[in-house]
Amino acid sequence: MDLKLDAEDLNTCVSCGLCLPHCPTFRVTGEEAHSPRGRIALMRQVHHHNAPVTDEVLDAFSSCVQCRGCEPACPSGVPFGRLIERTRETLADERIMTSVWQRVALKSLAWPALIRFGSLLLAFAQRLRLVPRRLGVPAQLPIRRAPLVASGRDVYLFTGCVMDAWQRDTHLAAQRVIEAAGFGVTPTGNLAPCCGALHLHSGLARDTKRLAARMIAKLDDQPILVDSAGCGAAMKEYGGLLRTDEARAFSSRVYDIQEWLAQYVERLPRIEPLALRVAVQDPCHLRHVQRVHNATRTVLQPFVKELVELDDDGLCCGAGGAYSVLQPQMADKIRRRKLASIELAAPDIVASANPGCSMHLASGGVETLHPLEIVDRALREA
Ligand code: SF4
Ligand code: SF4
């Protein structure tokens, strides 16, 4: 089967295996088919030798978290993210992958009113104890959400889809911190309802391109700050996805909110730090894809008594967008390693800059906040 892969991308892998210890699924199972090298070998078999897409091959591709921890570890620069995205896209086009219910659920993300309504139903169901905790939905979804109000036009704050419905408080805190640094903020709201990251991971690249083109047309010249690492990573890659000058110019205006604030942290008031020991969990799409995870330390350092690092070298937590819903057993096994690292660090709280990681860790019993929620708390308490 023609997986529509770039031959050069596929040939770059020299099968050295240096990426294996950085792959969360290989760490869990120890199986070659669950490693980057094994997955690339299977792509070659299917693409070059027309090998059949058996259940085992499909499992190898669908069990990948798309964390891209293998990319910075690879001395040959294999673009594994692009390989797995294209593979999944071809398999989704052939209807071998991505079920109808997944497609319907993903389509709904472009409709904010539908998400708000669904979230409200879920919030009521939670209060009637009808939502199992293992689903990873945040405890006590809000029935009412405080409005996000524009305070100026210096920067956009991208608010997105599910995060805005479930974690509006993170956006509110992020906006207050950016305002405290002296900038006027325009929350994007209905201007840009969804970034399309989850669609891309599921092989629905056409949907992502549609959402990207719509967002590019709506958001004019200001910097676009993103407080979800997964969304920010996807938006920074619109240039490569759409391959237009307009998309490339758009992507160059996208910043993770901490990456952007790190340049202006001196503008925030000097205050007594919070008496907290905070462990930093680097979301994969901040560390391996955007590669701006050090900004989390720069932004948090002045506002907390102690910052501690986890001992796992940025290994994935298993959240992976919708991965924890689609592959719950593997996601749980991957999370156990992260929970052990957190337990060893013994923090009061964990800072995580990605909503999916926060929810996945919270459903494992860990208290998490976005780094800017911690800064906001420090500023408010002062
Ligand atoms: S993206 Fe993550 S899970 Fe997939 S092969 Fe690479 S390291 Fe392993
Ligand atoms: S992906 Fe990179 S690190 Fe992994 S086996 Fe291939 S060349 Fe080696």
mmCIF file of C-alpha atoms and ligand atoms in Angstrom:
data_model
loop_
_atom_site.group_PDB
_atom_site.id
_atom_site.type_symbol
_atom_site.label_atom_id
_atom_site.label_comp_id
_atom_site.label_asym_id
_atom_site.label_seq_id
_atom_site.Cartn_x
_atom_site.Cartn_y
_atom_site.Cartn_z
ATOM 1 C CA MET A 1 0.000 0.000 0.000
ATOM 2 C CA ASP A 2 1.265 3.468 -0.835
ATOM 3 C CA LEU A 3 1.383 5.148 2.596
ATOM 4 C CA LYS A 4 2.195 8.456 0.821
ATOM 5 C CA LEU A 5 5.410 8.796 2.779
ATOM 6 C CA ASP A 6 8.395 10.817 1.650
ATOM 7 C CA ALA A 7 11.081 8.262 0.683
ATOM 8 C CA GLU A 8 13.812 10.433 2.172
ATOM 9 C CA ASP A 9 11.971 10.648 5.525
ATOM 10 C CA LEU A 10 11.638 6.875 5.573
ATOM 11 C CA ASN A 11 15.234 6.180 4.535
ATOM 12 C CA THR A 12 16.778 8.497 7.125
ATOM 13 C CA CYS A 13 16.398 5.889 9.872
ATOM 14 C CA VAL A 14 19.601 3.838 10.217
ATOM 15 C CA SER A 15 18.066 1.443 12.778
ATOM 16 C CA CYS A 16 20.580 2.413 15.463
ATOM 17 C CA GLY A 17 18.022 2.064 18.256
ATOM 18 C CA LEU A 18 19.138 5.150 20.199
ATOM 19 C CA CYS A 19 15.526 6.309 20.333
ATOM 20 C CA LEU A 20 14.245 3.165 22.063
ATOM 21 C CA PRO A 21 14.782 4.226 25.709
ATOM 22 C CA HIS A 22 12.916 7.485 24.973
ATOM 23 C CA CYS A 23 9.790 5.751 23.694
ATOM 24 C CA PRO A 24 7.110 5.316 26.370
ATOM 25 C CA THR A 25 5.377 2.383 24.671
ATOM 26 C CA PHE A 26 8.660 0.495 24.194
ATOM 27 C CA ARG A 27 9.510 1.174 27.845
ATOM 28 C CA VAL A 28 6.211 -0.428 28.857
ATOM 29 C CA THR A 29 6.149 -3.512 26.608
ATOM 30 C CA GLY A 30 9.765 -3.983 25.499
ATOM 31 C CA GLU A 31 8.440 -5.026 22.082
ATOM 32 C CA GLU A 32 10.176 -3.880 18.900
ATOM 33 C CA ALA A 33 6.805 -3.175 17.224
ATOM 34 C CA HIS A 34 6.086 -0.688 20.009
ATOM 35 C CA SER A 35 9.309 1.251 19.378
ATOM 36 C CA PRO A 36 10.027 4.024 16.822
ATOM 37 C CA ARG A 37 12.510 1.761 14.994
ATOM 38 C CA GLY A 38 9.993 -1.089 14.842
ATOM 39 C CA ARG A 39 7.223 1.196 13.625
ATOM 40 C CA ILE A 40 9.467 2.603 10.891
ATOM 41 C CA ALA A 41 10.393 -0.953 9.835
ATOM 42 C CA LEU A 42 6.678 -1.770 9.542
ATOM 43 C CA MET A 43 6.036 1.402 7.541
ATOM 44 C CA ARG A 44 8.799 0.303 5.128
ATOM 45 C CA GLN A 45 7.294 -3.190 4.849
ATOM 46 C CA VAL A 46 3.860 -1.808 4.009
ATOM 47 C CA HIS A 47 5.034 1.085 1.823
ATOM 48 C CA HIS A 48 7.867 -0.584 -0.155
ATOM 49 C CA HIS A 49 6.887 -4.261 -0.069
ATOM 50 C CA ASN A 50 3.105 -4.060 -0.004
ATOM 51 C CA ALA A 51 2.927 -6.051 3.245
ATOM 52 C CA PRO A 52 -0.654 -6.406 4.531
ATOM 53 C CA VAL A 53 -1.887 -4.141 7.316
ATOM 54 C CA THR A 54 -2.568 -6.906 9.830
ATOM 55 C CA ASP A 55 -4.003 -6.353 13.313
ATOM 56 C CA GLU A 56 -0.440 -6.398 14.700
ATOM 57 C CA VAL A 57 0.681 -3.705 12.248
ATOM 58 C CA LEU A 58 -2.374 -1.619 13.027
ATOM 59 C CA ASP A 59 -1.714 -2.009 16.756
ATOM 60 C CA ALA A 60 1.885 -0.818 16.277
ATOM 61 C CA PHE A 61 0.672 2.356 14.558
ATOM 62 C CA SER A 62 -2.318 3.059 16.796
ATOM 63 C CA SER A 63 -0.427 2.445 20.054
ATOM 64 C CA CYS A 64 2.045 5.267 19.270
ATOM 65 C CA VAL A 65 1.267 8.191 21.617
ATOM 66 C CA GLN A 66 2.682 10.643 19.051
ATOM 67 C CA CYS A 67 4.673 12.164 21.887
ATOM 68 C CA ARG A 68 7.694 12.575 19.547
ATOM 69 C CA GLY A 69 10.107 11.817 22.365
ATOM 70 C CA CYS A 70 12.011 9.822 19.721
ATOM 71 C CA GLU A 71 12.773 12.916 17.599
ATOM 72 C CA PRO A 72 15.255 14.806 19.816
ATOM 73 C CA ALA A 73 16.867 11.461 20.701
ATOM 74 C CA CYS A 74 17.531 10.548 17.058
ATOM 75 C CA PRO A 75 21.032 11.451 15.767
ATOM 76 C CA SER A 76 19.860 11.102 12.147
ATOM 77 C CA GLY A 77 17.000 13.600 12.520
ATOM 78 C CA VAL A 78 14.210 11.208 11.501
ATOM 79 C CA PRO A 79 10.957 13.248 11.337
ATOM 80 C CA PHE A 80 8.956 10.551 13.090
ATOM 81 C CA GLY A 81 5.980 12.836 13.799
ATOM 82 C CA ARG A 82 5.506 13.451 10.074
ATOM 83 C CA LEU A 83 5.879 9.741 9.253
ATOM 84 C CA ILE A 84 3.270 8.590 11.749
ATOM 85 C CA GLU A 85 0.861 11.435 10.874
ATOM 86 C CA ARG A 86 1.014 10.554 7.146
ATOM 87 C CA THR A 87 0.688 6.838 7.870
ATOM 88 C CA ARG A 88 -2.398 7.436 9.960
ATOM 89 C CA GLU A 89 -3.818 9.793 7.353
ATOM 90 C CA THR A 90 -3.516 7.144 4.639
ATOM 91 C CA LEU A 91 -5.023 4.452 6.883
ATOM 92 C CA ALA A 92 -7.869 6.792 7.853
ATOM 93 C CA ASP A 93 -8.491 7.604 4.158
ATOM 94 C CA GLU A 94 -8.665 3.855 3.473
ATOM 95 C CA ARG A 95 -11.100 3.518 6.413
ATOM 96 C CA ILE A 96 -8.706 1.096 8.121
ATOM 97 C CA MET A 97 -8.269 3.449 11.061
ATOM 98 C CA THR A 98 -10.311 6.101 12.951
ATOM 99 C CA SER A 99 -13.819 4.845 13.624
ATOM 100 C CA VAL A 100 -17.024 6.625 12.676
ATOM 101 C CA TRP A 101 -17.706 7.673 16.265
ATOM 102 C CA GLN A 102 -14.194 9.189 16.497
ATOM 103 C CA ARG A 103 -14.820 11.149 13.293
ATOM 104 C CA VAL A 104 -18.182 12.419 14.574
ATOM 105 C CA ALA A 105 -16.705 13.376 17.981
ATOM 106 C CA LEU A 106 -13.838 15.226 16.315
ATOM 107 C CA LYS A 107 -16.150 17.084 13.926
ATOM 108 C CA SER A 108 -18.091 18.441 16.914
ATOM 109 C CA LEU A 109 -14.967 20.240 18.221
ATOM 110 C CA ALA A 110 -15.446 22.943 15.599
ATOM 111 C CA TRP A 111 -18.833 23.857 17.115
ATOM 112 C CA PRO A 112 -18.367 25.760 20.403
ATOM 113 C CA ALA A 113 -22.098 25.836 21.229
ATOM 114 C CA LEU A 114 -22.257 22.051 20.882
ATOM 115 C CA ILE A 115 -19.235 21.585 23.151
ATOM 116 C CA ARG A 116 -20.723 23.940 25.748
ATOM 117 C CA PHE A 117 -24.026 22.053 25.670
ATOM 118 C CA GLY A 118 -22.314 18.628 25.895
ATOM 119 C CA SER A 119 -20.134 19.847 28.764
ATOM 120 C CA LEU A 120 -23.175 21.123 30.629
ATOM 121 C CA LEU A 121 -24.844 17.706 30.320
ATOM 122 C CA LEU A 122 -21.627 16.101 31.526
ATOM 123 C CA ALA A 123 -21.435 18.513 34.472
ATOM 124 C CA PHE A 124 -24.956 17.551 35.566
ATOM 125 C CA ALA A 125 -24.185 13.841 35.058
ATOM 126 C CA GLN A 126 -21.092 14.256 37.272
ATOM 127 C CA ARG A 127 -23.194 15.701 40.053
ATOM 128 C CA LEU A 128 -25.453 12.644 39.789
ATOM 129 C CA ARG A 129 -22.295 10.474 40.011
ATOM 130 C CA LEU A 130 -22.880 9.016 36.551
ATOM 131 C CA VAL A 131 -19.394 9.802 35.154
ATOM 132 C CA PRO A 132 -16.675 7.269 36.105
ATOM 133 C CA ARG A 133 -13.417 8.894 37.287
ATOM 134 C CA ARG A 134 -11.362 6.682 34.960
ATOM 135 C CA LEU A 135 -12.679 8.681 31.966
ATOM 136 C CA GLY A 136 -10.283 11.434 33.011
ATOM 137 C CA VAL A 137 -12.879 14.220 32.926
ATOM 138 C CA PRO A 138 -11.880 16.950 35.442
ATOM 139 C CA ALA A 139 -13.700 16.692 38.770
ATOM 140 C CA GLN A 140 -16.676 19.067 39.035
ATOM 141 C CA LEU A 141 -16.921 20.452 35.512
ATOM 142 C CA PRO A 142 -18.262 23.992 35.748
ATOM 143 C CA ILE A 143 -21.980 24.654 35.253
ATOM 144 C CA ARG A 144 -21.298 28.365 34.831
ATOM 145 C CA ARG A 145 -18.078 29.883 33.496
ATOM 146 C CA ALA A 146 -16.823 33.416 34.153
ATOM 147 C CA PRO A 147 -16.658 35.327 30.844
ATOM 148 C CA LEU A 148 -13.385 36.083 29.075
ATOM 149 C CA VAL A 149 -13.377 39.793 28.237
ATOM 150 C CA ALA A 150 -10.955 41.514 25.860
ATOM 151 C CA SER A 151 -8.688 44.074 27.563
ATOM 152 C CA GLY A 152 -6.727 45.288 24.526
ATOM 153 C CA ARG A 153 -5.168 44.263 21.243
ATOM 154 C CA ASP A 154 -1.500 43.637 22.075
ATOM 155 C CA VAL A 155 -1.849 39.850 21.935
ATOM 156 C CA TYR A 156 -4.412 37.128 21.263
ATOM 157 C CA LEU A 157 -5.020 34.417 23.837
ATOM 158 C CA PHE A 158 -6.041 31.253 21.983
ATOM 159 C CA THR A 159 -8.880 29.641 23.946
ATOM 160 C CA GLY A 160 -9.651 26.550 21.840
ATOM 161 C CA CYS A 161 -12.391 23.947 22.175
ATOM 162 C CA VAL A 162 -12.620 21.471 25.067
ATOM 163 C CA MET A 163 -10.103 23.364 27.197
ATOM 164 C CA ASP A 164 -12.292 26.462 27.142
ATOM 165 C CA ALA A 165 -15.350 24.452 28.158
ATOM 166 C CA TRP A 166 -13.612 22.444 30.878
ATOM 167 C CA GLN A 167 -10.699 24.604 32.044
ATOM 168 C CA ARG A 168 -11.786 28.218 31.553
ATOM 169 C CA ASP A 169 -10.101 29.078 34.877
ATOM 170 C CA THR A 170 -6.700 28.408 33.284
ATOM 171 C CA HIS A 171 -7.424 30.955 30.523
ATOM 172 C CA LEU A 172 -8.665 33.501 33.070
ATOM 173 C CA ALA A 173 -5.504 33.109 35.162
ATOM 174 C CA ALA A 174 -3.275 33.274 32.060
ATOM 175 C CA GLN A 175 -5.011 36.454 30.900
ATOM 176 C CA ARG A 176 -4.567 38.118 34.329
ATOM 177 C CA VAL A 177 -0.831 37.325 34.310
ATOM 178 C CA ILE A 178 -0.311 38.723 30.798
ATOM 179 C CA GLU A 179 -2.259 41.838 31.794
ATOM 180 C CA ALA A 180 -0.129 42.167 34.951
ATOM 181 C CA ALA A 181 2.904 42.300 32.629
ATOM 182 C CA GLY A 182 1.262 45.298 30.935
ATOM 183 C CA PHE A 183 -0.331 43.829 27.807
ATOM 184 C CA GLY A 184 -3.899 44.044 26.529
ATOM 185 C CA VAL A 185 -5.356 40.643 25.671
ATOM 186 C CA THR A 186 -7.977 39.529 23.129
ATOM 187 C CA PRO A 187 -9.296 36.018 23.862
ATOM 188 C CA THR A 188 -9.957 34.308 20.522
ATOM 189 C CA GLY A 189 -13.275 32.635 21.508
ATOM 190 C CA ASN A 190 -15.454 31.860 18.480
ATOM 191 C CA LEU A 191 -12.903 33.449 16.098
ATOM 192 C CA ALA A 192 -10.821 30.266 16.348
ATOM 193 C CA PRO A 193 -12.852 27.438 17.870
ATOM 194 C CA CYS A 194 -10.358 24.567 17.438
ATOM 195 C CA CYS A 195 -6.728 24.106 16.318
ATOM 196 C CA GLY A 196 -7.274 20.652 14.775
ATOM 197 C CA ALA A 197 -4.439 18.917 16.674
ATOM 198 C CA LEU A 198 -6.608 15.936 17.641
ATOM 199 C CA HIS A 199 -7.823 15.599 14.046
ATOM 200 C CA LEU A 200 -4.247 15.494 12.787
ATOM 201 C CA HIS A 201 -3.284 12.809 15.312
ATOM 202 C CA SER A 202 -6.249 10.723 14.142
ATOM 203 C CA GLY A 203 -5.316 10.960 10.477
ATOM 204 C CA LEU A 204 -7.932 13.579 9.606
ATOM 205 C CA ALA A 205 -5.458 16.102 8.195
ATOM 206 C CA ARG A 206 -8.042 17.570 5.813
ATOM 207 C CA ASP A 207 -10.131 18.690 8.807
ATOM 208 C CA THR A 208 -7.037 20.229 10.411
ATOM 209 C CA LYS A 209 -6.248 22.115 7.201
ATOM 210 C CA ARG A 210 -9.794 23.489 7.071
ATOM 211 C CA LEU A 211 -9.642 24.642 10.699
ATOM 212 C CA ALA A 212 -6.173 26.116 10.167
ATOM 213 C CA ALA A 213 -7.233 28.074 7.062
ATOM 214 C CA ARG A 214 -10.240 29.454 8.930
ATOM 215 C CA MET A 215 -8.114 30.535 11.887
ATOM 216 C CA ILE A 216 -5.470 32.143 9.668
ATOM 217 C CA ALA A 217 -8.167 34.198 7.933
ATOM 218 C CA LYS A 218 -9.648 35.418 11.237
ATOM 219 C CA LEU A 219 -6.627 36.306 13.393
ATOM 220 C CA ASP A 220 -4.720 39.319 12.104
ATOM 221 C CA ASP A 221 -1.300 40.670 12.988
ATOM 222 C CA GLN A 222 -0.807 40.295 16.770
ATOM 223 C CA PRO A 223 1.196 37.536 18.506
ATOM 224 C CA ILE A 224 -0.984 34.524 19.338
ATOM 225 C CA LEU A 225 -0.335 33.119 22.821
ATOM 226 C CA VAL A 226 -1.340 29.529 23.536
ATOM 227 C CA ASP A 227 -1.661 28.027 27.024
ATOM 228 C CA SER A 228 -2.068 24.443 25.777
ATOM 229 C CA ALA A 229 1.199 22.837 24.627
ATOM 230 C CA GLY A 230 -0.573 20.469 22.210
ATOM 231 C CA CYS A 231 -2.535 23.249 20.488
ATOM 232 C CA GLY A 232 0.522 25.524 20.297
ATOM 233 C CA ALA A 233 2.596 22.757 18.693
ATOM 234 C CA ALA A 234 -0.076 22.133 16.056
ATOM 235 C CA MET A 235 -0.472 25.853 15.276
ATOM 236 C CA LYS A 236 3.309 26.292 14.919
ATOM 237 C CA GLU A 237 3.208 23.560 12.266
ATOM 238 C CA TYR A 238 0.448 25.110 10.109
ATOM 239 C CA GLY A 239 3.184 26.483 7.807
ATOM 240 C CA GLY A 240 4.436 22.963 7.037
ATOM 241 C CA LEU A 241 0.930 21.599 6.783
ATOM 242 C CA LEU A 242 -0.611 24.174 4.411
ATOM 243 C CA ARG A 243 2.668 25.084 2.688
ATOM 244 C CA THR A 244 1.657 28.663 1.976
ATOM 245 C CA ASP A 245 3.480 31.900 2.844
ATOM 246 C CA GLU A 246 0.405 33.047 4.734
ATOM 247 C CA ALA A 247 0.408 29.910 6.903
ATOM 248 C CA ARG A 248 4.149 30.190 7.530
ATOM 249 C CA ALA A 249 3.736 33.840 8.572
ATOM 250 C CA PHE A 250 0.873 32.829 10.861
ATOM 251 C CA SER A 251 2.928 30.065 12.517
ATOM 252 C CA SER A 252 5.751 32.526 13.168
ATOM 253 C CA ARG A 253 3.311 34.575 15.312
ATOM 254 C CA VAL A 254 2.353 31.607 17.519
ATOM 255 C CA TYR A 255 4.013 31.355 20.951
ATOM 256 C CA ASP A 256 3.517 29.096 23.895
ATOM 257 C CA ILE A 257 2.350 31.567 26.538
ATOM 258 C CA GLN A 258 5.340 30.825 28.786
ATOM 259 C CA GLU A 259 7.794 31.134 25.899
ATOM 260 C CA TRP A 260 6.399 34.594 25.239
ATOM 261 C CA LEU A 261 6.137 35.681 28.891
ATOM 262 C CA ALA A 262 9.715 34.545 29.621
ATOM 263 C CA GLN A 263 10.876 37.610 27.621
ATOM 264 C CA TYR A 264 8.848 39.945 29.839
ATOM 265 C CA VAL A 265 8.925 38.257 33.247
ATOM 266 C CA GLU A 266 10.827 41.251 34.671
ATOM 267 C CA ARG A 267 7.702 43.335 34.131
ATOM 268 C CA LEU A 268 5.749 41.312 36.696
ATOM 269 C CA PRO A 269 5.741 42.635 40.285
ATOM 270 C CA ARG A 270 8.484 41.307 42.592
ATOM 271 C CA ILE A 271 6.668 39.556 45.407
ATOM 272 C CA GLU A 272 7.160 37.023 48.168
ATOM 273 C CA PRO A 273 7.232 33.572 46.479
ATOM 274 C CA LEU A 274 4.560 31.032 47.345
ATOM 275 C CA ALA A 275 5.688 28.566 49.998
ATOM 276 C CA LEU A 276 5.356 25.648 47.603
ATOM 277 C CA ARG A 277 7.578 22.884 46.298
ATOM 278 C CA VAL A 278 6.563 22.657 42.634
ATOM 279 C CA ALA A 279 7.538 19.813 40.290
ATOM 280 C CA VAL A 280 7.628 20.672 36.598
ATOM 281 C CA GLN A 281 6.069 18.148 34.230
ATOM 282 C CA ASP A 282 7.132 18.948 30.685
ATOM 283 C CA PRO A 283 4.339 18.144 28.214
ATOM 284 C CA CYS A 284 5.824 16.306 25.206
ATOM 285 C CA HIS A 285 4.554 18.902 22.760
ATOM 286 C CA LEU A 286 6.289 21.632 24.726
ATOM 287 C CA ARG A 287 9.564 19.746 25.212
ATOM 288 C CA HIS A 288 10.014 17.529 22.144
ATOM 289 C CA VAL A 289 8.039 19.463 19.524
ATOM 290 C CA GLN A 290 8.146 23.169 20.445
ATOM 291 C CA ARG A 291 11.361 22.678 22.474
ATOM 292 C CA VAL A 292 10.627 25.697 24.690
ATOM 293 C CA HIS A 293 10.161 23.880 28.009
ATOM 294 C CA ASN A 294 12.878 25.880 29.765
ATOM 295 C CA ALA A 295 10.527 28.872 29.669
ATOM 296 C CA THR A 296 8.415 27.132 32.321
ATOM 297 C CA ARG A 297 11.341 27.382 34.749
ATOM 298 C CA THR A 298 12.031 31.038 33.849
ATOM 299 C CA VAL A 299 8.420 31.994 34.435
ATOM 300 C CA LEU A 300 7.863 29.987 37.637
ATOM 301 C CA GLN A 301 11.203 30.499 39.411
ATOM 302 C CA PRO A 302 10.535 33.976 40.884
ATOM 303 C CA PHE A 303 7.119 32.987 42.225
ATOM 304 C CA VAL A 304 7.660 29.734 44.132
ATOM 305 C CA LYS A 305 9.998 28.767 46.975
ATOM 306 C CA GLU A 306 11.270 25.602 45.298
ATOM 307 C CA LEU A 307 11.206 24.129 41.784
ATOM 308 C CA VAL A 308 12.054 20.461 41.409
ATOM 309 C CA GLU A 309 12.786 18.411 38.308
ATOM 310 C CA LEU A 310 11.422 14.925 37.677
ATOM 311 C CA ASP A 311 14.028 12.213 37.137
ATOM 312 C CA ASP A 312 12.562 10.748 33.920
ATOM 313 C CA ASP A 313 14.167 12.984 31.280
ATOM 314 C CA GLY A 314 10.826 14.222 29.956
ATOM 315 C CA LEU A 315 9.256 10.808 29.373
ATOM 316 C CA CYS A 316 5.629 11.008 28.212
ATOM 317 C CA CYS A 317 2.827 10.741 30.825
ATOM 318 C CA GLY A 318 0.531 8.786 28.467
ATOM 319 C CA ALA A 319 -2.142 11.462 27.955
ATOM 320 C CA GLY A 320 -1.463 12.041 24.233
ATOM 321 C CA GLY A 321 -4.558 14.085 23.312
ATOM 322 C CA ALA A 322 -7.315 11.478 23.050
ATOM 323 C CA TYR A 323 -4.839 8.589 23.555
ATOM 324 C CA SER A 324 -5.852 7.986 27.173
ATOM 325 C CA VAL A 325 -9.447 7.445 25.994
ATOM 326 C CA LEU A 326 -8.555 5.333 22.934
ATOM 327 C CA GLN A 327 -5.763 3.261 24.521
ATOM 328 C CA PRO A 328 -6.652 3.331 28.227
ATOM 329 C CA GLN A 329 -4.556 0.347 29.308
ATOM 330 C CA MET A 330 -1.340 1.480 27.665
ATOM 331 C CA ALA A 331 -1.975 5.072 28.829
ATOM 332 C CA ASP A 332 -2.383 3.826 32.392
ATOM 333 C CA LYS A 333 0.840 1.786 32.263
ATOM 334 C CA ILE A 334 2.782 4.761 30.867
ATOM 335 C CA ARG A 335 1.329 7.028 33.547
ATOM 336 C CA ARG A 336 2.522 4.706 36.326
ATOM 337 C CA ARG A 337 6.129 5.576 35.486
ATOM 338 C CA LYS A 338 5.345 9.288 35.611
ATOM 339 C CA LEU A 339 3.509 8.892 38.922
ATOM 340 C CA ALA A 340 6.555 7.090 40.370
ATOM 341 C CA SER A 341 8.804 10.010 39.317
ATOM 342 C CA ILE A 342 6.389 12.483 40.857
ATOM 343 C CA GLU A 343 6.221 10.513 44.084
ATOM 344 C CA LEU A 344 10.011 10.532 44.277
ATOM 345 C CA ALA A 345 10.132 14.307 43.823
ATOM 346 C CA ALA A 346 7.493 14.710 46.583
ATOM 347 C CA PRO A 347 6.132 18.083 45.421
ATOM 348 C CA ASP A 348 3.209 20.028 46.910
ATOM 349 C CA ILE A 349 1.890 20.472 43.401
ATOM 350 C CA VAL A 350 2.780 19.635 39.777
ATOM 351 C CA ALA A 351 2.969 22.343 37.104
ATOM 352 C CA SER A 352 1.813 21.146 33.681
ATOM 353 C CA ALA A 353 1.305 23.352 30.638
ATOM 354 C CA ASN A 354 -0.999 21.014 28.749
ATOM 355 C CA PRO A 355 -4.677 20.363 29.572
ATOM 356 C CA GLY A 356 -4.547 16.700 28.472
ATOM 357 C CA CYS A 357 -1.550 15.934 30.721
ATOM 358 C CA SER A 358 -3.209 17.784 33.641
ATOM 359 C CA MET A 359 -6.400 15.760 33.336
ATOM 360 C CA HIS A 360 -4.560 12.460 32.892
ATOM 361 C CA LEU A 361 -2.345 13.095 35.921
ATOM 362 C CA ALA A 362 -5.281 14.378 37.983
ATOM 363 C CA SER A 363 -7.224 11.183 37.301
ATOM 364 C CA GLY A 364 -4.133 9.367 38.654
ATOM 365 C CA GLY A 365 -4.494 11.336 41.904
ATOM 366 C CA VAL A 366 -1.965 14.150 41.277
ATOM 367 C CA GLU A 367 -2.816 17.786 41.954
ATOM 368 C CA THR A 368 -1.828 19.855 38.930
ATOM 369 C CA LEU A 369 -2.031 23.488 37.849
ATOM 370 C CA HIS A 370 -0.918 25.294 34.705
ATOM 371 C CA PRO A 371 2.325 27.206 35.490
ATOM 372 C CA LEU A 372 0.551 30.525 34.888
ATOM 373 C CA GLU A 373 -2.179 29.552 37.352
ATOM 374 C CA ILE A 374 0.588 29.235 39.942
ATOM 375 C CA VAL A 375 2.025 32.654 38.985
ATOM 376 C CA ASP A 376 -1.491 34.115 39.101
ATOM 377 C CA ARG A 377 -2.063 32.664 42.558
ATOM 378 C CA ALA A 378 1.223 34.188 43.778
ATOM 379 C CA LEU A 379 0.315 37.600 42.355
ATOM 380 C CA ARG A 380 -3.170 37.490 43.850
ATOM 381 C CA GLU A 381 -2.018 36.372 47.260
ATOM 382 C CA ALA A 382 0.514 39.206 47.281
HETATM 383 S S1 SF4 B 1 6.124 9.305 19.034
HETATM 384 FE FE1 SF4 B 1 6.417 8.631 21.179
HETATM 385 S S2 SF4 B 1 5.255 6.704 21.361
HETATM 386 FE FE2 SF4 B 1 5.487 7.134 19.152
HETATM 387 S S3 SF4 B 1 7.340 6.035 18.555
HETATM 388 FE FE3 SF4 B 1 8.025 8.113 19.072
HETATM 389 S S4 SF4 B 1 8.581 8.013 21.258
HETATM 390 FE FE4 SF4 B 1 7.371 6.142 20.797
HETATM 391 S S1 SF4 B 2 14.573 6.689 14.476
HETATM 392 FE FE1 SF4 B 2 16.624 7.574 14.691
HETATM 393 S S2 SF4 B 2 17.344 6.901 16.720
HETATM 394 FE FE2 SF4 B 2 15.592 5.589 16.160
HETATM 395 S S3 SF4 B 2 16.485 3.789 15.165
HETATM 396 FE FE3 SF4 B 2 16.004 5.231 13.506
HETATM 397 S S4 SF4 B 2 17.888 6.461 13.214
HETATM 398 FE FE4 SF4 B 2 18.120 5.397 15.193
#
